[in-house]
Every structure is written in structure tokens, then in C-alpha cells.
Amino acid sequence: MNMPRRAALGAGVAALALTLGVTTLTAPAYSAEPSSNVHGAGTNEKGGKDDTGIYAAARIQYSGAVTHDGSTGNVTSSDVNWTPPPCWYAPYLGAKDFKKKMSEQIESAKNTPGMGGTAGAAIGEMQQHYEDGYGWTDTPGYKDYNVDKDGEGMFWAAVENPDEPDILKRSSCNDLPFWVENGDAPPARYEEAVTPEILAALAYQRMQLPDTKVTLAPEGTTKVNLPTWAWLDKAVFGEVQATAALDVPGFAVRATTTAKPVSLKLEPGTTDAETFPASGECVFNADGSIGKPYAKGDAGTTPPCGIRYLRSSGDGVFKLRATITWKISWTGTGDTGDDLPDGTFGTTQDVTVKEIQAVVR
């Protein structure tokens, strides 16, 4: 069978899901449920049944500095062209559970009014694929859903990234569920099969970095044309890690994404200001701090990291934005690892700037 036939069967899968009002085959095969955002926390996911029927035997486990509700974290990639994976393939169900779920849905779809033509034919061929060994060049068929191999492997299926806004990208993993023996790697043609690199990207997507509030002197209210010192203590920021893991019989992968702070950028909130240094980029010191705390005797000197406001904020405030740039890398199963695009996260704080009051004698 050639690729157009596989695409036709993929259309049958989509038609099946739409007809039944479910997303069993083309949407997440398992939930990507995270832990709390406490470093080192984790989850223990198990298979079983609920009121919707059989669900997957494995779910991605998140731990470390991740969002507690599974939403996108607060890191912004410095590379506008980089995005997390919109979908992937991952272990779904064992043979017996897969047969129960798939065969029930196929029969229901076949008996749905109006299910005919190309979609109906594709569903019939899909049934033959899993029941009667109907396959094609690079994809062998199965006899009775491989139930004689139950426990020796799992069917893998497509998983959509719920945080991918483009529905076409999200649903682009549209191959039929396929069998993988325990201990074997998925066939190479499934380029989107879950890997440590994919898990690292998902951990990056859910990473939650600490707020960036710099210490200022003067604090809260400063004066026009006088330098305002800014610094971060070395104890405030350190290495942040987020881990994503998937563990099922015969297949276990994990990846830890690490963020290390490298620089602080100050944006005064007005063009009527000067930054120190002029670029506004304050690099980390050797001890992990940024800038230098203000001390008596520093009045009138130029801070290594700071701002000079050139006009009053009047009755309002200036919104000083402090953004940390983080160097992002990952390590994973099988001594894998690499760099990911730098990440940034910033917060704002109010600064009141007053005119210097002249003393008239």
C-alpha cells in the first residue's frame, strides 16, 4: 500500500473520531498531567478504567519547576522560530484493551447513519488492518489486534499538545496506532515518536521561573538625575530544573531541562532615562549576584547596574521592567542532551521619581 492509501486510512480515523464525538485516536492517547510546581515533586500515573472507559496505561510525569495545572509556563523563547512539539506518538494501550476500545468504536461508526463513501470504506479497511492482517509495504497488518501478544508490547497512538494553538499542526500526527514490542524502539518512519528531546521541549514549555524583582536604592522613590542602584543578591537566583518522564513496561524515557540565569536587562519604563551599563544588560558576577548593593559612600558614583531618571514621574509611576535571560539546556535517557533556545522572563515594579527640591534661604 502506498502513502495515499495510508492517508485515506488516516482520514478514516478522523471520520471515526468525529462520528463518535470522541478524540480517542487522533487526540491525546494519555493526559499530560503535571505535578505541582514544587521542585522535586512528582506524580504516579496508572492505567485503568473510569466512567469514559479504558484510558491509557501511561502518562507523562512532570516534576520540578513546572506549572501545577499543566498550562504553559512563564518562559519566553528568545528564538521566535522555536516551538514545542505540536504532537507526538506515545505508548497507548495493551493489545486486549486496544481491541476492546477500537473494535467497539469501529462497530459504532459503521452503524452510524450517513457513514459511507470514502470514510466508510476507510473504516472497513482499518478494521481489516487490525483484525485480518491487511497491511502495506512498510506497515504490516495485525491478526485479532495482536491479542496473542498482550503484555509483550503496546499500541502507540497520536498525542496532541493541548497548548498548540494551530489545530492543523496539533492534528498533524495522523498515522494509525501501531504496535511496538517491549524493549524495541518505535519504527524510524514515525519521526514524531516520543524521545527525550521531545520530553525536554515539553518540560521547557511548562517551566515556571521565579519572579524577577530587583533591589533598588533608593527604594520605591528616587530623584531626578540621581543614580538609582539595582542589584540581585546571589541567593535570589540559581539553577532551575523541570523534568518530564514517561515510563511503561519496556519503554522508559526522561529528560531534565535546566535553566541558568546569565544576565539581567533593565527597561526604565520611559525614554527619559539612562541605564548603567548603557545597554541595560547587567551580567551576573562570579558569585551569582548581579550588580552591587548600594553602600554609604557610594553617593554620586556610577552604579555597575542601575538607572538615572531624567524627569519626574509626576503624579504617577514608571514601570521598571527587569528581565532575566536564562541559558537553557537538557539531558536525557541514553546520555542524550543539547542546548535549547535561551529563555526570558521578566516582571515590572513601580518606581516613583521626584524632582529635587531646591532650598531657598
Short mmCIF file of C-alpha atoms in Angstrom, two decimals:
data_model
loop_
_atom_site.label_atom_id
_atom_site.label_comp_id
_atom_site.label_asym_id
_atom_site.label_seq_id
_atom_site.Cartn_x
_atom_site.Cartn_y
_atom_site.Cartn_z
CA MET A 1 0.00 0.00 0.00
CA ASN A 2 1.36 3.43 -0.84
CA MET A 3 1.23 6.67 1.13
CA PRO A 4 -2.09 7.87 -0.40
CA ARG A 5 -3.74 4.72 0.97
CA ARG A 6 -2.26 5.37 4.41
CA ALA A 7 -3.59 8.92 4.19
CA ALA A 8 -7.02 7.56 3.29
CA LEU A 9 -6.95 5.35 6.36
CA GLY A 10 -5.90 8.37 8.38
CA ALA A 11 -8.99 10.13 7.07
CA GLY A 12 -10.99 7.15 8.26
CA VAL A 13 -9.55 7.56 11.74
CA ALA A 14 -10.53 11.23 11.75
CA ALA A 15 -14.00 10.39 10.47
CA LEU A 16 -14.36 7.77 13.17
CA ALA A 17 -13.47 10.26 15.88
CA LEU A 18 -15.82 12.91 14.52
CA THR A 19 -18.68 10.46 14.11
CA LEU A 20 -18.45 9.24 17.68
CA GLY A 21 -17.84 12.67 19.15
CA VAL A 22 -14.62 11.47 20.78
CA THR A 23 -10.93 12.06 20.23
CA THR A 24 -9.63 8.65 21.21
CA LEU A 25 -7.38 8.07 18.24
CA THR A 26 -6.31 11.45 16.99
CA ALA A 27 -6.20 13.43 20.23
CA PRO A 28 -4.20 12.69 23.37
CA ALA A 29 -3.68 9.00 23.95
CA TYR A 30 -2.90 9.91 27.52
CA SER A 31 -3.08 13.01 29.63
CA ALA A 32 0.00 15.13 30.07
CA GLU A 33 -0.71 15.87 33.69
CA PRO A 34 1.98 17.76 35.62
CA SER A 35 2.91 17.76 39.24
CA SER A 36 2.82 20.80 41.47
CA ASN A 37 5.48 23.41 40.85
CA VAL A 38 7.46 22.43 43.93
CA HIS A 39 10.94 21.33 42.96
CA GLY A 40 11.28 17.59 43.16
CA ALA A 41 7.56 16.85 43.31
CA GLY A 42 6.17 14.15 41.07
CA THR A 43 3.16 12.12 40.03
CA ASN A 44 2.37 8.43 39.89
CA GLU A 45 0.08 7.66 36.98
CA LYS A 46 -1.63 4.30 36.46
CA GLY A 47 -3.85 2.77 33.84
CA GLY A 48 -7.34 1.50 34.43
CA LYS A 49 -10.94 2.46 33.78
CA ASP A 50 -13.18 5.38 34.56
CA ASP A 51 -16.67 6.45 33.51
CA THR A 52 -15.42 7.18 29.99
CA GLY A 53 -13.98 3.70 29.52
CA ILE A 54 -10.42 2.42 29.31
CA TYR A 55 -7.70 5.02 29.48
CA ALA A 56 -4.03 4.88 28.76
CA ALA A 57 -1.57 2.93 30.85
CA ALA A 58 0.98 5.74 30.89
CA ARG A 59 1.02 9.47 31.23
CA ILE A 60 3.83 11.96 31.12
CA GLN A 61 5.03 12.76 34.60
CA TYR A 62 6.28 16.27 35.31
CA SER A 63 8.33 17.33 38.30
CA GLY A 64 10.42 20.27 39.42
CA ALA A 65 9.73 23.88 38.49
CA VAL A 66 6.62 23.32 36.36
CA THR A 67 3.12 24.77 36.31
CA HIS A 68 0.75 22.96 38.63
CA ASP A 69 -2.18 22.81 36.20
CA GLY A 70 -0.43 21.67 33.03
CA SER A 71 -0.63 25.06 31.30
CA THR A 72 2.19 26.83 29.52
CA GLY A 73 4.81 28.22 31.89
CA ASN A 74 6.18 31.74 32.00
CA VAL A 75 9.32 31.25 29.89
CA THR A 76 9.51 33.03 26.53
CA SER A 77 11.92 31.57 23.99
CA SER A 78 14.43 34.03 22.57
CA ASP A 79 14.10 32.20 19.25
CA VAL A 80 10.79 33.22 17.71
CA ASN A 81 11.02 30.28 15.30
CA TRP A 82 11.27 27.65 18.03
CA THR A 83 8.10 25.99 19.24
CA PRO A 84 7.41 22.90 21.37
CA PRO A 85 6.22 19.80 19.51
CA PRO A 86 2.58 20.18 18.40
CA CYS A 87 2.00 16.41 18.62
CA TRP A 88 3.82 13.14 19.09
CA TYR A 89 3.30 9.37 19.24
CA ALA A 90 3.46 7.58 22.58
CA PRO A 91 2.51 4.26 24.23
CA TYR A 92 -1.26 3.99 24.47
CA LEU A 93 -2.81 0.63 25.34
CA GLY A 94 -2.00 -3.06 25.55
CA ALA A 95 -3.42 -5.41 22.92
CA LYS A 96 -6.56 -6.55 24.77
CA ASP A 97 -7.53 -3.07 25.92
CA PHE A 98 -6.83 -1.65 22.48
CA LYS A 99 -9.01 -4.31 20.85
CA LYS A 100 -11.88 -3.53 23.21
CA LYS A 101 -11.70 0.21 22.62
CA MET A 102 -11.04 0.16 18.87
CA SER A 103 -13.46 -2.62 17.91
CA GLU A 104 -16.33 -1.02 19.84
CA GLN A 105 -15.77 2.31 18.13
CA ILE A 106 -15.39 0.78 14.67
CA GLU A 107 -18.69 -1.08 15.04
CA SER A 108 -20.42 2.04 16.31
CA ALA A 109 -19.06 4.09 13.43
CA LYS A 110 -20.11 1.51 10.82
CA ASN A 111 -23.67 1.67 12.13
CA THR A 112 -23.80 5.47 12.16
CA PRO A 113 -26.27 6.88 9.58
CA GLY A 114 -24.52 8.59 6.70
CA MET A 115 -21.19 6.84 7.29
CA GLY A 116 -20.48 5.74 3.74
CA GLY A 117 -18.37 6.57 0.73
CA THR A 118 -14.65 7.13 1.24
CA ALA A 119 -14.87 7.41 5.03
CA GLY A 120 -16.92 4.24 5.31
CA ALA A 121 -14.55 2.33 3.06
CA ALA A 122 -11.56 3.59 5.03
CA ILE A 123 -13.11 2.41 8.28
CA GLY A 124 -13.68 -1.01 6.74
CA GLU A 125 -10.05 -1.18 5.63
CA MET A 126 -8.92 -0.05 9.05
CA GLN A 127 -10.89 -2.92 10.59
CA GLN A 128 -9.16 -5.33 8.21
CA HIS A 129 -5.81 -3.79 9.16
CA TYR A 130 -6.25 -4.68 12.84
CA GLU A 131 -8.27 -7.89 12.50
CA ASP A 132 -7.23 -9.62 9.26
CA GLY A 133 -3.59 -8.71 8.73
CA TYR A 134 -4.28 -6.15 5.99
CA GLY A 135 -1.12 -4.09 5.61
CA TRP A 136 1.18 -2.42 3.10
CA THR A 137 4.86 -2.16 2.26
CA ASP A 138 6.24 -0.68 5.46
CA THR A 139 3.29 -1.36 7.75
CA PRO A 140 2.24 -4.95 8.39
CA GLY A 141 -1.30 -5.67 9.48
CA TYR A 142 -2.39 -7.40 12.68
CA LYS A 143 -4.30 -10.57 13.44
CA ASP A 144 -7.05 -10.01 16.01
CA TYR A 145 -5.42 -6.84 17.34
CA ASN A 146 -2.30 -8.76 18.45
CA VAL A 147 -4.14 -10.13 21.49
CA ASP A 148 -1.87 -13.19 21.45
CA LYS A 149 0.97 -10.76 22.25
CA ASP A 150 -0.79 -8.95 25.09
CA GLY A 151 1.79 -7.97 27.68
CA GLU A 152 4.63 -8.16 25.17
CA GLY A 153 4.19 -4.65 23.81
CA MET A 154 1.79 -1.75 23.37
CA PHE A 155 -0.06 0.05 20.64
CA TRP A 156 1.22 3.60 20.25
CA ALA A 157 -1.07 6.44 19.20
CA ALA A 158 -1.00 10.14 18.45
CA VAL A 159 -0.99 12.71 21.24
CA GLU A 160 -1.91 16.34 20.65
CA ASN A 161 -0.19 19.12 22.56
CA PRO A 162 -3.15 20.95 24.15
CA ASP A 163 -1.17 24.18 24.25
CA GLU A 164 -0.56 24.25 20.47
CA PRO A 165 -2.93 26.92 19.07
CA ASP A 166 -2.71 25.76 15.43
CA ILE A 167 -5.22 22.92 15.01
CA LEU A 168 -3.57 21.77 11.77
CA LYS A 169 -0.20 21.37 13.48
CA ARG A 170 -1.83 19.83 16.55
CA SER A 171 -3.52 17.14 14.46
CA SER A 172 -0.62 16.51 12.07
CA CYS A 173 0.32 13.22 13.77
CA ASN A 174 -2.38 11.30 11.95
CA ASP A 175 -0.93 7.84 11.36
CA LEU A 176 -2.87 4.84 12.61
CA PRO A 177 -1.98 3.45 16.04
CA PHE A 178 0.90 1.00 15.66
CA TRP A 179 2.39 -1.84 17.70
CA VAL A 180 5.78 -1.66 19.43
CA GLU A 181 7.32 -4.64 21.23
CA ASN A 182 8.59 -4.11 24.76
CA GLY A 183 12.22 -3.02 24.64
CA ASP A 184 12.10 -2.04 20.97
CA ALA A 185 12.33 1.45 19.59
CA PRO A 186 9.34 2.58 17.50
CA PRO A 187 9.86 2.29 13.71
CA ALA A 188 12.06 5.06 12.35
CA ARG A 189 9.35 6.27 9.97
CA TYR A 190 7.44 7.64 12.95
CA GLU A 191 9.67 10.67 13.34
CA GLU A 192 7.36 12.19 15.96
CA ALA A 193 7.59 9.17 18.30
CA VAL A 194 8.32 10.43 21.81
CA THR A 195 12.01 10.90 22.61
CA PRO A 196 14.00 12.52 25.41
CA GLU A 197 14.31 15.61 23.20
CA ILE A 198 10.52 15.86 22.88
CA LEU A 199 10.15 15.48 26.64
CA ALA A 200 12.79 18.17 27.18
CA ALA A 201 10.84 20.57 24.97
CA LEU A 202 7.62 19.82 26.87
CA ALA A 203 9.39 20.43 30.18
CA TYR A 204 10.63 23.75 28.76
CA GLN A 205 7.08 24.66 27.72
CA ARG A 206 5.77 24.09 31.26
CA MET A 207 8.76 25.54 33.15
CA GLN A 208 7.92 28.13 35.80
CA LEU A 209 10.72 30.59 36.59
CA PRO A 210 10.86 32.78 39.71
CA ASP A 211 9.77 36.41 39.63
CA THR A 212 12.43 39.00 38.91
CA LYS A 213 12.23 41.81 41.45
CA VAL A 214 15.46 43.72 41.78
CA THR A 215 16.55 45.57 44.89
CA LEU A 216 16.74 49.32 44.36
CA ALA A 217 18.45 52.11 46.24
CA PRO A 218 16.79 54.48 46.79
CA GLU A 219 13.88 52.06 47.20
CA GLY A 220 10.46 52.96 45.81
CA THR A 221 11.10 56.70 45.36
CA THR A 222 14.15 58.19 43.70
CA LYS A 223 15.21 61.63 42.49
CA VAL A 224 15.64 63.12 39.03
CA ASN A 225 19.25 62.97 37.77
CA LEU A 226 20.46 60.90 40.70
CA PRO A 227 21.60 57.31 40.02
CA THR A 228 19.37 54.51 41.25
CA TRP A 229 21.35 51.39 42.12
CA ALA A 230 19.94 47.99 41.16
CA TRP A 231 21.13 44.55 42.21
CA LEU A 232 20.15 40.95 42.80
CA ASP A 233 21.63 39.02 45.68
CA LYS A 234 23.42 35.80 44.78
CA ALA A 235 20.93 33.81 46.87
CA VAL A 236 17.93 35.05 44.87
CA PHE A 237 18.57 33.19 41.63
CA GLY A 238 20.02 29.81 40.96
CA GLU A 239 19.67 26.89 38.63
CA VAL A 240 16.06 25.85 37.87
CA GLN A 241 15.11 22.38 36.64
CA ALA A 242 12.00 20.77 35.18
CA THR A 243 11.71 17.07 34.36
CA ALA A 244 9.35 15.15 32.07
CA ALA A 245 9.28 11.36 32.16
CA LEU A 246 7.37 8.52 30.56
CA ASP A 247 7.62 5.01 31.98
CA VAL A 248 5.73 1.94 30.72
CA PRO A 249 6.75 -1.73 30.50
CA GLY A 250 9.60 -1.99 28.05
CA PHE A 251 9.85 1.73 27.43
CA ALA A 252 11.15 4.39 29.81
CA VAL A 253 12.48 7.82 28.82
CA ARG A 254 13.00 11.02 30.71
CA ALA A 255 14.59 14.42 30.22
CA THR A 256 15.55 17.21 32.57
CA THR A 257 15.56 20.77 31.27
CA THR A 258 17.84 23.14 33.16
CA ALA A 259 17.71 26.95 33.17
CA LYS A 260 20.67 29.01 34.40
CA PRO A 261 20.43 32.80 34.73
CA VAL A 262 23.02 34.68 32.68
CA SER A 263 22.00 38.35 32.52
CA LEU A 264 19.52 40.97 33.71
CA LYS A 265 18.06 43.61 31.41
CA LEU A 266 16.64 46.82 32.87
CA GLU A 267 13.99 48.79 30.99
CA PRO A 268 13.23 52.02 32.90
CA GLY A 269 9.64 52.43 31.66
CA THR A 270 10.42 55.76 29.98
CA THR A 271 12.76 57.00 27.28
CA ASP A 272 13.79 59.84 29.59
CA ALA A 273 16.30 57.71 31.44
CA GLU A 274 19.82 56.32 31.23
CA THR A 275 20.83 52.80 32.15
CA PHE A 276 24.09 51.50 33.57
CA PRO A 277 25.62 49.95 31.58
CA ALA A 278 24.27 51.81 28.56
CA SER A 279 22.91 48.59 27.03
CA GLY A 280 20.78 47.95 30.10
CA GLU A 281 22.26 44.42 30.27
CA CYS A 282 23.74 43.64 33.66
CA VAL A 283 25.74 40.40 33.65
CA PHE A 284 26.00 38.00 36.55
CA ASN A 285 29.04 38.28 38.79
CA ALA A 286 31.25 35.28 39.51
CA ASP A 287 29.41 34.62 42.79
CA GLY A 288 25.99 34.54 41.08
CA SER A 289 24.91 38.04 42.05
CA ILE A 290 24.09 40.93 39.73
CA GLY A 291 25.27 44.48 40.28
CA LYS A 292 26.49 45.75 43.61
CA PRO A 293 24.47 46.65 46.73
CA TYR A 294 24.45 50.34 47.50
CA ALA A 295 26.60 51.32 50.46
CA LYS A 296 27.33 54.55 52.29
CA GLY A 297 29.94 56.46 50.40
CA ASP A 298 28.57 55.43 47.00
CA ALA A 299 26.50 58.59 46.60
CA GLY A 300 27.39 60.36 43.38
CA THR A 301 29.21 57.35 41.91
CA THR A 302 28.04 55.39 38.91
CA PRO A 303 26.49 52.01 39.77
CA PRO A 304 27.61 48.93 37.82
CA CYS A 305 23.91 48.17 37.32
CA GLY A 306 21.28 50.85 37.61
CA ILE A 307 19.26 53.71 36.16
CA ARG A 308 19.26 57.51 36.12
CA TYR A 309 15.84 59.02 35.51
CA LEU A 310 15.94 62.37 33.72
CA ARG A 311 12.45 63.58 34.57
CA SER A 312 9.83 63.23 37.24
CA SER A 313 7.10 60.61 37.08
CA GLY A 314 4.66 63.34 38.17
CA ASP A 315 1.60 62.01 39.93
CA GLY A 316 2.21 58.53 38.56
CA VAL A 317 4.98 55.97 38.46
CA PHE A 318 7.35 54.50 35.93
CA LYS A 319 7.04 50.78 35.25
CA LEU A 320 10.55 49.43 35.61
CA ARG A 321 10.84 46.05 33.88
CA ALA A 322 13.55 43.63 34.93
CA THR A 323 14.05 40.64 32.62
CA ILE A 324 16.34 37.72 33.29
CA THR A 325 17.82 35.80 30.36
CA TRP A 326 18.25 32.10 31.12
CA LYS A 327 20.57 29.67 29.37
CA ILE A 328 18.51 26.52 28.67
CA SER A 329 19.89 23.02 28.17
CA TRP A 330 18.70 19.46 28.68
CA THR A 331 19.96 15.98 29.46
CA GLY A 332 18.05 12.75 28.99
CA THR A 333 17.93 9.00 28.77
CA GLY A 334 20.79 7.37 26.89
CA ASP A 335 23.32 10.15 27.58
CA THR A 336 21.38 12.46 25.29
CA GLY A 337 21.30 16.21 25.66
CA ASP A 338 21.77 19.53 23.94
CA ASP A 339 21.01 23.22 24.19
CA LEU A 340 17.58 24.76 23.74
CA PRO A 341 16.96 28.41 22.84
CA ASP A 342 17.61 30.86 25.66
CA GLY A 343 14.54 31.76 27.68
CA THR A 344 13.46 35.06 29.18
CA PHE A 345 11.06 36.06 31.90
CA GLY A 346 10.54 39.50 33.38
CA THR A 347 8.39 41.35 35.86
CA THR A 348 7.61 45.02 36.44
CA GLN A 349 7.79 47.14 39.58
CA ASP A 350 6.69 50.69 40.26
CA VAL A 351 9.26 53.47 40.60
CA THR A 352 8.31 56.96 41.71
CA VAL A 353 10.66 59.74 40.56
CA LYS A 354 10.55 63.15 42.23
CA GLU A 355 12.20 66.45 41.41
CA ILE A 356 14.99 67.54 43.70
CA GLN A 357 13.63 70.32 45.88
CA ALA A 358 15.84 73.40 45.98
CA VAL A 359 16.34 75.01 49.37
CA VAL A 360 15.69 78.76 49.30
CA ARG A 361 17.38 80.81 52.02
#
